[in-house]
Coordinates of C-alpha atoms (C1' of nucleotides) in Angstrom, one line a residue:
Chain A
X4 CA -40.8 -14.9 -9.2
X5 CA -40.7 -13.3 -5.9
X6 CA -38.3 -13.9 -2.9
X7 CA -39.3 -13.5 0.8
X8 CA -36.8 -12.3 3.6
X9 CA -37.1 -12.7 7.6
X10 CA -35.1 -9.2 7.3
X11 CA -35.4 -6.5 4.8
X12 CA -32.0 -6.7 2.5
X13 CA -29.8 -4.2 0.8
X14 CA -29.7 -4.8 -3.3
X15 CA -25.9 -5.4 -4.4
X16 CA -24.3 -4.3 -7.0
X17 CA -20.7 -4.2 -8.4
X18 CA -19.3 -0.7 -10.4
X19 CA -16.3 -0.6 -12.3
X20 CA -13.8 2.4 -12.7
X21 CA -12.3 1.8 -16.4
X22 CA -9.2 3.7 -17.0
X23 CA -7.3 3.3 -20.6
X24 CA -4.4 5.5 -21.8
X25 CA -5.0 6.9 -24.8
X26 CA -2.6 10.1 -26.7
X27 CA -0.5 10.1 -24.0
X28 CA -3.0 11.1 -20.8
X29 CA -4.7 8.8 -18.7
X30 CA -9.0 8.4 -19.8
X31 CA -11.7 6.9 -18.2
X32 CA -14.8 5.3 -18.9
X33 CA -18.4 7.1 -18.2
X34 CA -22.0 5.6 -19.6
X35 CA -24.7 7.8 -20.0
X36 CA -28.0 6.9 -17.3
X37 CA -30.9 6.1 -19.9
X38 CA -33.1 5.9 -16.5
X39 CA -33.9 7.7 -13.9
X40 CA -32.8 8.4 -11.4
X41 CA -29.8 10.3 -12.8
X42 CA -31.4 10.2 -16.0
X43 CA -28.6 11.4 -18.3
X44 CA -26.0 11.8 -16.0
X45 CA -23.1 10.1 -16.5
X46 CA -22.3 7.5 -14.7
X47 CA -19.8 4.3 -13.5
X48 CA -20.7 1.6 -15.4
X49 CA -22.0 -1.6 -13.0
X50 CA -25.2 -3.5 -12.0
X51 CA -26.6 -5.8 -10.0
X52 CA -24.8 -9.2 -8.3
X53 CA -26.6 -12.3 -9.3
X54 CA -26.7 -15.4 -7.0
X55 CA -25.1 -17.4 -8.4
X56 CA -21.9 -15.8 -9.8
X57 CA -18.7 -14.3 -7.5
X58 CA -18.2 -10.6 -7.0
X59 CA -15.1 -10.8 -9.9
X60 CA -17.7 -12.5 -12.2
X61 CA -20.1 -9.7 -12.1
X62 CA -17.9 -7.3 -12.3
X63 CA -16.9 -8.8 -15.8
X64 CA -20.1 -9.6 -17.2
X65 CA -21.3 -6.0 -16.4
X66 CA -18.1 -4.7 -18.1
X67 CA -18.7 -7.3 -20.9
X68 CA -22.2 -5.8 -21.3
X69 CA -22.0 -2.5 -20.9
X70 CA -18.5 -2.0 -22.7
X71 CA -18.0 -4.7 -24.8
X72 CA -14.6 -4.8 -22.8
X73 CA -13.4 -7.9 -21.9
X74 CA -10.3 -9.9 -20.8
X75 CA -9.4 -6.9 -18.9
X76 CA -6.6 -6.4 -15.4
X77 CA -9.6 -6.3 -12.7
X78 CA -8.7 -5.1 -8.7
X79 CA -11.1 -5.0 -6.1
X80 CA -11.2 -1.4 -4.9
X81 CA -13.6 -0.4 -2.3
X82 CA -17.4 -1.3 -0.5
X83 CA -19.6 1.7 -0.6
X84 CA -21.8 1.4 1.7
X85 CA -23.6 4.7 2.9
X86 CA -27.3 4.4 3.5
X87 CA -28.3 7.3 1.2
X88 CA -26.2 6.7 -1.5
X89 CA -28.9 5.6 -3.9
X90 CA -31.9 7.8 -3.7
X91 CA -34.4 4.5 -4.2
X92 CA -33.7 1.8 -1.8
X93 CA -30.2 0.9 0.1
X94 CA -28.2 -0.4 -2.3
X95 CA -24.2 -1.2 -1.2
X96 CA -22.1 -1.4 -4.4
X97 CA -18.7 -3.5 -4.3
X98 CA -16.5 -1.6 -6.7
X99 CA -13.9 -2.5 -9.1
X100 CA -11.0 -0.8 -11.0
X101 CA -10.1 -2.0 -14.7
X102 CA -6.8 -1.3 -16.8
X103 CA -7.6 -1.4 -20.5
X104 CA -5.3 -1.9 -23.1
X105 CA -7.2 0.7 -25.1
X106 CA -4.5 1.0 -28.0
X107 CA -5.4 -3.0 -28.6
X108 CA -9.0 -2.3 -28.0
X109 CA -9.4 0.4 -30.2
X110 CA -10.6 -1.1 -33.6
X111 CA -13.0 -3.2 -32.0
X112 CA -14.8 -2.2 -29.3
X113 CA -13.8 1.7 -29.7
X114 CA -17.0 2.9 -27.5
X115 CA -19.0 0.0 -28.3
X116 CA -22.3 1.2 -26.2
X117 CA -22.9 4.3 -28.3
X118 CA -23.9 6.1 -24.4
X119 CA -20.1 5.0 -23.5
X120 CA -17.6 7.8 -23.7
X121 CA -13.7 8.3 -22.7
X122 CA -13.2 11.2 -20.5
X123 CA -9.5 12.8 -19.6
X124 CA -9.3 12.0 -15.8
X125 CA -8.3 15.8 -15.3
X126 CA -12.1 16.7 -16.7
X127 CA -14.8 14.1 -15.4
X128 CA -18.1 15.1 -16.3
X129 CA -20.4 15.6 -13.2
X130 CA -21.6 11.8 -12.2
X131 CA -24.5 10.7 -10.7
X132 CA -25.3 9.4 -7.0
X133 CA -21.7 9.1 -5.5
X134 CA -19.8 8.5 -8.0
X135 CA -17.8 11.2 -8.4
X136 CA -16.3 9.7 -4.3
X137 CA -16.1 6.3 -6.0
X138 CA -14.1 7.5 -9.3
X139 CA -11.9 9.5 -6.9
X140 CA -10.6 6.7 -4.7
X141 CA -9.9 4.6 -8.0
X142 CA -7.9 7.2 -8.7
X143 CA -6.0 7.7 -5.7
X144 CA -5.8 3.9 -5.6
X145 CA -4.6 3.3 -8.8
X146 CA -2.1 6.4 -8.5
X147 CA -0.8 4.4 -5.5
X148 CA -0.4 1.3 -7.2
X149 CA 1.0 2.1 -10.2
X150 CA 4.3 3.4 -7.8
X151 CA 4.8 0.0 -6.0
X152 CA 3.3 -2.9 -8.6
X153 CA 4.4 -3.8 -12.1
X154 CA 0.4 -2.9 -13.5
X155 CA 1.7 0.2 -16.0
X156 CA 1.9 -2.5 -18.8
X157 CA -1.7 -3.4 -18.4
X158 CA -2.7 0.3 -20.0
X159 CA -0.4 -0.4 -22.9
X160 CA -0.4 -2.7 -25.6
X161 CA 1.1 -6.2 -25.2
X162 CA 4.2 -4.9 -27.2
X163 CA 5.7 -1.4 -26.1
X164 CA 8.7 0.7 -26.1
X165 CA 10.3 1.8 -22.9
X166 CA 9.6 5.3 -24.0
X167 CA 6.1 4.6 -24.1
X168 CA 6.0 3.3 -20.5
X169 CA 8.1 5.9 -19.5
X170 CA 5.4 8.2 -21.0
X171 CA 2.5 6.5 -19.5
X172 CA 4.3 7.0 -15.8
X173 CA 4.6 10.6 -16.3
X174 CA 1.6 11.4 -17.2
X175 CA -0.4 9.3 -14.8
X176 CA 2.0 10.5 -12.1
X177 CA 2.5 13.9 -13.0
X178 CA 6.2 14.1 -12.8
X179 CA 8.9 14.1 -15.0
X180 CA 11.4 11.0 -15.2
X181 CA 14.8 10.9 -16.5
X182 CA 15.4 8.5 -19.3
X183 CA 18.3 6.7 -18.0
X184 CA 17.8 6.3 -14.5
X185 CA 14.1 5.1 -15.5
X186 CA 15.5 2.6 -18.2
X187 CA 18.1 1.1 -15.5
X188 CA 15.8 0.9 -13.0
X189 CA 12.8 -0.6 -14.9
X190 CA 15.1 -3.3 -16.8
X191 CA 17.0 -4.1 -13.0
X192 CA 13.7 -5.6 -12.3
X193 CA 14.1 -8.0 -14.8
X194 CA 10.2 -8.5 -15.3
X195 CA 10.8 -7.5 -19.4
X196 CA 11.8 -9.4 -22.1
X197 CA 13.4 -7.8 -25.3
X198 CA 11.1 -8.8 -28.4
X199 CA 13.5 -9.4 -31.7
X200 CA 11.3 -6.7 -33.4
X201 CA 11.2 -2.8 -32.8
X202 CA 9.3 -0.3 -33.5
X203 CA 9.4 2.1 -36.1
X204 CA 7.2 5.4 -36.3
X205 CA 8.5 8.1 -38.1
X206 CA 11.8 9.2 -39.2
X207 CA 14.4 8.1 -36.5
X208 CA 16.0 5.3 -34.8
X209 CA 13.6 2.3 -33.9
X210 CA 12.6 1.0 -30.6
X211 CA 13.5 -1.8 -29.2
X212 CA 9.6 -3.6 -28.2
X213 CA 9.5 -5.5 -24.5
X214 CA 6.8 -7.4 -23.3
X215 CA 5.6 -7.9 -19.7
X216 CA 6.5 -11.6 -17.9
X217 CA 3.9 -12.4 -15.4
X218 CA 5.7 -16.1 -15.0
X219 CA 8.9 -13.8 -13.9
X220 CA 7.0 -11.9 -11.6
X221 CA 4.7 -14.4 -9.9
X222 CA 8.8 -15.9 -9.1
X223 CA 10.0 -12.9 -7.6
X224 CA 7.2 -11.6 -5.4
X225 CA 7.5 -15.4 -4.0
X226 CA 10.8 -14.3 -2.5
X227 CA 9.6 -11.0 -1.4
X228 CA 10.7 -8.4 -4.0
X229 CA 9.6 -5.1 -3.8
X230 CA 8.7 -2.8 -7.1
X231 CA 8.7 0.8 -6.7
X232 CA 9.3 3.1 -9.2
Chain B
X25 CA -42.5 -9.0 8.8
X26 CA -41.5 -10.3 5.6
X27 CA -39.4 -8.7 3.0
X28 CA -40.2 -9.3 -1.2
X29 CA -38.0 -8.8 -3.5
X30 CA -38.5 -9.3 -7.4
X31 CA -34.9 -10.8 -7.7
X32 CA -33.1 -13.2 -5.3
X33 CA -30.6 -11.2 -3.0
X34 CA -27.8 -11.9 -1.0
X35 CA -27.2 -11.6 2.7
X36 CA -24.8 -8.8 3.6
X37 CA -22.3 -9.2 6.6
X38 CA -19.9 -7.5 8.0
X39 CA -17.2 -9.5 9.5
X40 CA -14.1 -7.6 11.9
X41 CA -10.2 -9.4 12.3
X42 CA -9.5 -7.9 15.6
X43 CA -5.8 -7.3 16.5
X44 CA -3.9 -6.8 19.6
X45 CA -0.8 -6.9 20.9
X46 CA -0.1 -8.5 24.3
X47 CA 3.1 -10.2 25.8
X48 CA 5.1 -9.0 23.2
X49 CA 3.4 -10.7 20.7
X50 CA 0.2 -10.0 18.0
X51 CA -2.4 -11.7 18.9
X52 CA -6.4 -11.6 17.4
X53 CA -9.5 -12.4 18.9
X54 CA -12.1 -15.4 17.3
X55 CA -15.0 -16.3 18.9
X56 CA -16.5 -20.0 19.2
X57 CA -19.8 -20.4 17.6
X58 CA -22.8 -21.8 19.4
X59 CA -24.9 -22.4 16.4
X60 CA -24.7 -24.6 13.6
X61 CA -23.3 -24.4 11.0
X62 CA -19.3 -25.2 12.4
X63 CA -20.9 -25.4 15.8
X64 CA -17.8 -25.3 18.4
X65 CA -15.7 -23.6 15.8
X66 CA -14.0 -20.5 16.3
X67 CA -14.6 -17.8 14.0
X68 CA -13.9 -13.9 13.4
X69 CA -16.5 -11.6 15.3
X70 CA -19.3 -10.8 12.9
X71 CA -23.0 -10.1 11.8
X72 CA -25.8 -9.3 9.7
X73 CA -25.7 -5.5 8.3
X74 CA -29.3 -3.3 8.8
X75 CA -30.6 -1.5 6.1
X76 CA -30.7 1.5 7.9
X77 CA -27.0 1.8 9.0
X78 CA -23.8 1.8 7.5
X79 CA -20.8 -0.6 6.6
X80 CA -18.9 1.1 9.4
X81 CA -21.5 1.4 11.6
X82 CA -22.2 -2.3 11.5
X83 CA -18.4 -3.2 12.0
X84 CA -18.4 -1.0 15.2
X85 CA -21.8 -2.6 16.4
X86 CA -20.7 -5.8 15.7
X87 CA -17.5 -5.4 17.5
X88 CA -19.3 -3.2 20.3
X89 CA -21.7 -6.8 20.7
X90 CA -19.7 -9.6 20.4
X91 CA -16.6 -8.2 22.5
X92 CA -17.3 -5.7 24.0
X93 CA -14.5 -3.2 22.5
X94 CA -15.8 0.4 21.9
X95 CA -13.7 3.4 19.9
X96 CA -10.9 1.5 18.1
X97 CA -9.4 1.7 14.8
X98 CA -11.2 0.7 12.2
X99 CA -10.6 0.2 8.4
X100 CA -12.2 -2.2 5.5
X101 CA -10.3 -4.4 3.7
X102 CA -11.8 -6.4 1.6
X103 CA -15.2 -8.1 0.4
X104 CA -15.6 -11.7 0.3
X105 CA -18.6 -13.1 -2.3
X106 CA -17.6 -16.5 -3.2
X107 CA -20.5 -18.3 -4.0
X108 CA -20.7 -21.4 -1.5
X109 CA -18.8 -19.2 0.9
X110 CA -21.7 -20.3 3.3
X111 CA -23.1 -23.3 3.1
X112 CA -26.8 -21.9 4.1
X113 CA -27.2 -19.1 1.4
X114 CA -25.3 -16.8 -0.7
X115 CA -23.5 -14.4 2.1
X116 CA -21.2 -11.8 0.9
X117 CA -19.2 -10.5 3.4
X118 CA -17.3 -6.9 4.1
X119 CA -14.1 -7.5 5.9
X120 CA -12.6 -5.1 8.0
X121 CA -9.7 -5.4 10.5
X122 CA -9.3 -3.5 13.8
X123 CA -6.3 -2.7 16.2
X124 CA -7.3 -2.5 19.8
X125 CA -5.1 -0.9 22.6
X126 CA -5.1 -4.1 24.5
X127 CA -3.1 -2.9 27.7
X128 CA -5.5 -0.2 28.0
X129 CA -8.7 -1.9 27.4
X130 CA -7.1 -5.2 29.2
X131 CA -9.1 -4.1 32.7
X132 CA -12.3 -3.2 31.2
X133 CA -13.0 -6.1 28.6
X134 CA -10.7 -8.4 29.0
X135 CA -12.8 -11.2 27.2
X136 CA -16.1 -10.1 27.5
X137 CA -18.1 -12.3 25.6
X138 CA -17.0 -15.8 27.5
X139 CA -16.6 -17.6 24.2
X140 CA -14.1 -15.5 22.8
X141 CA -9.9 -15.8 23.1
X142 CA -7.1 -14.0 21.9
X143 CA -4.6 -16.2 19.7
X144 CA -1.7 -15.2 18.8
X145 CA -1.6 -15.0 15.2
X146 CA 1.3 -17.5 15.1
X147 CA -0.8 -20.3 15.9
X148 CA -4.8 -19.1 14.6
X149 CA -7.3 -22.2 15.4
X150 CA -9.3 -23.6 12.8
X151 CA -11.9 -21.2 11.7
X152 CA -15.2 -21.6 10.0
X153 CA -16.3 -21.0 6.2
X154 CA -13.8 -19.3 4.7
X155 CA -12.3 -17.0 7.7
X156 CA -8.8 -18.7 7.6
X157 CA -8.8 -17.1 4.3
X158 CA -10.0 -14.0 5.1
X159 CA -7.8 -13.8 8.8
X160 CA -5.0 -14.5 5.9
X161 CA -5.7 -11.4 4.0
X162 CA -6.0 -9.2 6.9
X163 CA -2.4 -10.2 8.5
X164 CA -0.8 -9.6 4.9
X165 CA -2.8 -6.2 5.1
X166 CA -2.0 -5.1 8.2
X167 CA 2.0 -6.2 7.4
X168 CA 1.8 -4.1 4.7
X169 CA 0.3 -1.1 6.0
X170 CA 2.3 -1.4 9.2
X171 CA 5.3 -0.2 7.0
X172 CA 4.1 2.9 4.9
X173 CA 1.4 4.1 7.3
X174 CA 1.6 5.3 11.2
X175 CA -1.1 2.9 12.6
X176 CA 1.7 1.0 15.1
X177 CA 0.3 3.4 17.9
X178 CA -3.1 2.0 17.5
X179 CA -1.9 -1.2 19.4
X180 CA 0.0 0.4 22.0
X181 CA -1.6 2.2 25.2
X182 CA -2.2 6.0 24.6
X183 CA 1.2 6.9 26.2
X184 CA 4.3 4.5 24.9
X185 CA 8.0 4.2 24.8
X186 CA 10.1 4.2 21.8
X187 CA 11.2 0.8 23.2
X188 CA 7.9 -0.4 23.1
X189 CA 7.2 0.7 19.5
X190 CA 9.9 -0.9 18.2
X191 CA 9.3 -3.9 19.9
X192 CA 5.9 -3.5 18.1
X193 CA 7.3 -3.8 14.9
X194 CA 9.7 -6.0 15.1
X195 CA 7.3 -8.7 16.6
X196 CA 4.6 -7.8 13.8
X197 CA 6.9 -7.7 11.1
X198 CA 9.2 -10.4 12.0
X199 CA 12.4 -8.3 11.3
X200 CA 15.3 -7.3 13.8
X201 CA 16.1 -3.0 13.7
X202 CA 18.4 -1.0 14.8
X203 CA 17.6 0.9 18.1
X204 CA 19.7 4.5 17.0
X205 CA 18.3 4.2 13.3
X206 CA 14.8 3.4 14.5
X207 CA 14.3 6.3 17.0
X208 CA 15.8 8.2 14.7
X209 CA 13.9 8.0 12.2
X210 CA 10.5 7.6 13.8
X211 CA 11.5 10.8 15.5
X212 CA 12.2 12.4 12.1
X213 CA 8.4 12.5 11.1
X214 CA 7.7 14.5 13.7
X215 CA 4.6 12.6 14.5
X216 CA 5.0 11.6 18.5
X217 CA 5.1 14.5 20.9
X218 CA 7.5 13.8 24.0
X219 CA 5.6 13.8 27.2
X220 CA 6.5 15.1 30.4
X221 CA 6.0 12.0 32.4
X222 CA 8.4 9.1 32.0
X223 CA 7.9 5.2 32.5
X224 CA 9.4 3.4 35.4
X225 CA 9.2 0.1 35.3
X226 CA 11.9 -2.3 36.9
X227 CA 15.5 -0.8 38.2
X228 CA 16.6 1.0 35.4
X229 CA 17.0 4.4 33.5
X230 CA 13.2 5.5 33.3
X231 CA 12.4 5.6 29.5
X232 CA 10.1 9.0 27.9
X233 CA 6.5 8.8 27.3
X234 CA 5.5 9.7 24.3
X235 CA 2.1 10.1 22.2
X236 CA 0.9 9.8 18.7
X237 CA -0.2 13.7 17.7
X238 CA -3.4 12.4 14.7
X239 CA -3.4 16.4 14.3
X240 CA 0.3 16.9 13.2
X241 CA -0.3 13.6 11.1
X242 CA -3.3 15.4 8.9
X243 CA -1.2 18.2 8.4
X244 CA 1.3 16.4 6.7
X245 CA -0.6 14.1 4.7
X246 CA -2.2 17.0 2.8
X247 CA 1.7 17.8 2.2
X248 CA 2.1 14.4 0.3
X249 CA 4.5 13.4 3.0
X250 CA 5.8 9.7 2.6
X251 CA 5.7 7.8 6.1
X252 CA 7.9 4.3 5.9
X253 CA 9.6 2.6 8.2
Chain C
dA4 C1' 27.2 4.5 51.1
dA5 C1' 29.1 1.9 47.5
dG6 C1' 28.6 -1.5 44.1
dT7 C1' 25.9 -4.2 40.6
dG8 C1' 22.5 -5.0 37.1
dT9 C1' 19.5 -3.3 33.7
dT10 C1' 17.4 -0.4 30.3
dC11 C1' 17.6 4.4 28.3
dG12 C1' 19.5 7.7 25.2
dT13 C1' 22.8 9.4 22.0
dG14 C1' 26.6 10.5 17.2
dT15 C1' 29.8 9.3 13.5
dA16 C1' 31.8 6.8 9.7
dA17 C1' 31.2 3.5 5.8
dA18 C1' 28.4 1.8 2.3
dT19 C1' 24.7 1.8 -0.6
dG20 C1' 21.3 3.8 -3.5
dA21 C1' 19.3 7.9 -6.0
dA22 C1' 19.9 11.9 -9.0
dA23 C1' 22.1 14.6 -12.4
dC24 C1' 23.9 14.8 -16.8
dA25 C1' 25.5 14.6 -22.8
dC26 C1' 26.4 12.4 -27.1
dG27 C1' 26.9 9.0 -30.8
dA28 C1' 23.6 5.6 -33.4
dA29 C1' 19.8 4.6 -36.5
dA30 C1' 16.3 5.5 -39.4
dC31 C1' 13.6 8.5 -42.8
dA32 C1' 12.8 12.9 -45.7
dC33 C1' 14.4 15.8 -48.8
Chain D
dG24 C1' 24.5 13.0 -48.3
dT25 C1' 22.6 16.3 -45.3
dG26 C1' 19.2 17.3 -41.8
dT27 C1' 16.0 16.0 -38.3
dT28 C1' 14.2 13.1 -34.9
dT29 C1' 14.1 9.7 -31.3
dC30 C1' 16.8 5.7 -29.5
dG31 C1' 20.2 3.9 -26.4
dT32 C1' 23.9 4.1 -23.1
dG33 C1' 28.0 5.3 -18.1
dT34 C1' 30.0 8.0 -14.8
dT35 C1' 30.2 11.3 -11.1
dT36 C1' 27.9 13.6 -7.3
dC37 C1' 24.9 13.7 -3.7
dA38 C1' 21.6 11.8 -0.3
dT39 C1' 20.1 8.1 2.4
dT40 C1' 20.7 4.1 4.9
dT41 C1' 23.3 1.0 7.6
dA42 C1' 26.4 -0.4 11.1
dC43 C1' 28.2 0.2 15.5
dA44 C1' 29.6 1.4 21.5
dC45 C1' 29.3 3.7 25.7
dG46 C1' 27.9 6.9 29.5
dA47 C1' 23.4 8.0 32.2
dA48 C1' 19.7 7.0 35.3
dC49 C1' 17.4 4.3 38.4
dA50 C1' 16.5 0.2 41.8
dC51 C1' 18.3 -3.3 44.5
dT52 C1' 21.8 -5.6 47.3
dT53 C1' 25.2 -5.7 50.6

DNA sequence: AAGTGTTCGTGTAAATGAAACACGAAACAC
DNA sequence: GTGTTTCGTGTTTCATTTACACGAACACTT
């Protein structure tokens, strides 16, 4: 079934930047192009907008059907728009950024697609049309974030150890933390709970287990509180 | 000459939340539309993107059309794809917000287009489709940006007083600062280069002209230097 | 020429927040 | 029960931020 413009039109198309943290460094999500152009290149996964569904929707479904991924922390990140940027027609792309709990994730949907592989964000594979630019400013962006809003937990499973998010800041940072001053100034914030478990790997003291309170959060930044790590 | 397309496709616009700052207060510009639908509303400044230029291109067009203001600062913000955003046709929209040197472009274009008006943002009129939302978003960005990133200058004539800036940013930002502590710490990022022409205005102590130095501001970026006010 | 009104430009002390730092507690392995 | 490993906790020092007042420069009035 064909469709008639007045005015030629660009295609749309949403992409989305997965990061998950996986043995302690930060990974990202590349599928392999079956097509050309590109043909296997990696590549963002994404696709086209349908009519009928929001920007956020697509962004899902793609993620849904590319990944198996789902019920994921999704953030608008950018429009890229440059007339070139697809070598077949215009094609602007609205892209995403997604936080994975991958340590949840794991068992099911490991790399669902079999093309779907995790790459260390310090090694990206070469990527086709431009989205090496695209995986760079989800970096950058998500560098930025992770300083001044509570989103660290959404890279770790729903129960976790202070350690473990302290571990998770330093390597997506790159900067050491000291334990204490990162402890008091984490729990000052009063967004975790304690859980009445703890965590035991290995042989040493257990870990006390926390949990992320979105209620407590969506309270404070009602009265203008500002997060910065 | 009609356009075919195997799949439905969205319209693409770009649509530009123009700031300036004028009487000592921010104010932004809407235009009132002639055309159904929302006929005799205002609305932000805005229009169909080619295929054959970019997302920034159409912004500056756009703004260059419908107002008449050239070579101001520029940056996107966010992209609007509701479904029934417009009530015509599925429209997804690329916002971006501008800041216009008002006192120096005052002469020139002062309200070019005749159905166009500067509000201040205090007291916005009711807009059309969802641009109350999306005049919303850009107020909150601009807020936020206004604190961790130099862009003050960008609404104040080329050459301006320290006085001036801070009046700047305590009328944006809503907040009362300390004259010493400002100067001295805008001073401290050795961003403004002292001119050597002064401002006289009324029977009083001239006060120095300063300018914004973009150059000296690249430089330290790349140095991971950490602007807030 | 002297006096008045107004904004400009400047330094220091107090208070707050950030950084540095070490050791006992709890579990398991042997 | 001894050894090994990570967990959990306070205080002191240093750096940054906040609070605060008065002489200087000019125009205008008398």
């Amino acid at each position: 079934m064909p469709h008639t413009y007045e005015y030629p039109r660009a295609a749309l198309t949403v992409d989305c930047v997965v990061f998950g943290f996986d043995e302690g460094e930060l990974k990202v999500l590349f599928i392999e192009r079956g097509l050309a152009p590109f043909k296997g290149q990696w590549a963002i996964p994404g696709g086209f907008v349908r009519v009928d569904e929001t920007l956020d929707e697509a962004a899902r479904r793609e993620l849904e059907e590319e990944t198996g991924l789902g019920s994921v922390f999704l953030d608008q990140l950018y429009t890229f728009g440059d007339v070139k940027r697809d070598p077949r027609e215009r094609v602007v792309s609205v892209a995403y950024y997604a936080l994975v709990k991958l340590a949840d994730a794991r068992t099911r949907a490991a790399t669902d697609a079999a093309d779907a592989q995790w790459f260390p964000v310090s090694k990206p594979p070469k990527l086709a049309f431009d989205h090496a630019t695209i995986f760079d400013t989800a970096l950058a962006r998500l560098r930025a974030k992770l300083r001044y809003q509570p989103i660290g937990f959404e890279l770790l499973p729903q129960k976790f150890t202070l350690s473990q998010l302290q571990h998770l800041y330093e390597a997506v940072l790159g900067v050491e933390l000291d334990k204490r001053n990162f402890r008091k100034k984490v729990l000052g914030f009063d967004l975790l709970v304690p859980l009445k478990e703890t965590q035991m790997t290995g042989a040493h003291r257990p870990a006390q287990l926390f949990r992320f309170d979105p209620v407590k959060y969506e309270r404070l930044t009602k009265r203008g509180f500002h997060f910065e790590i």
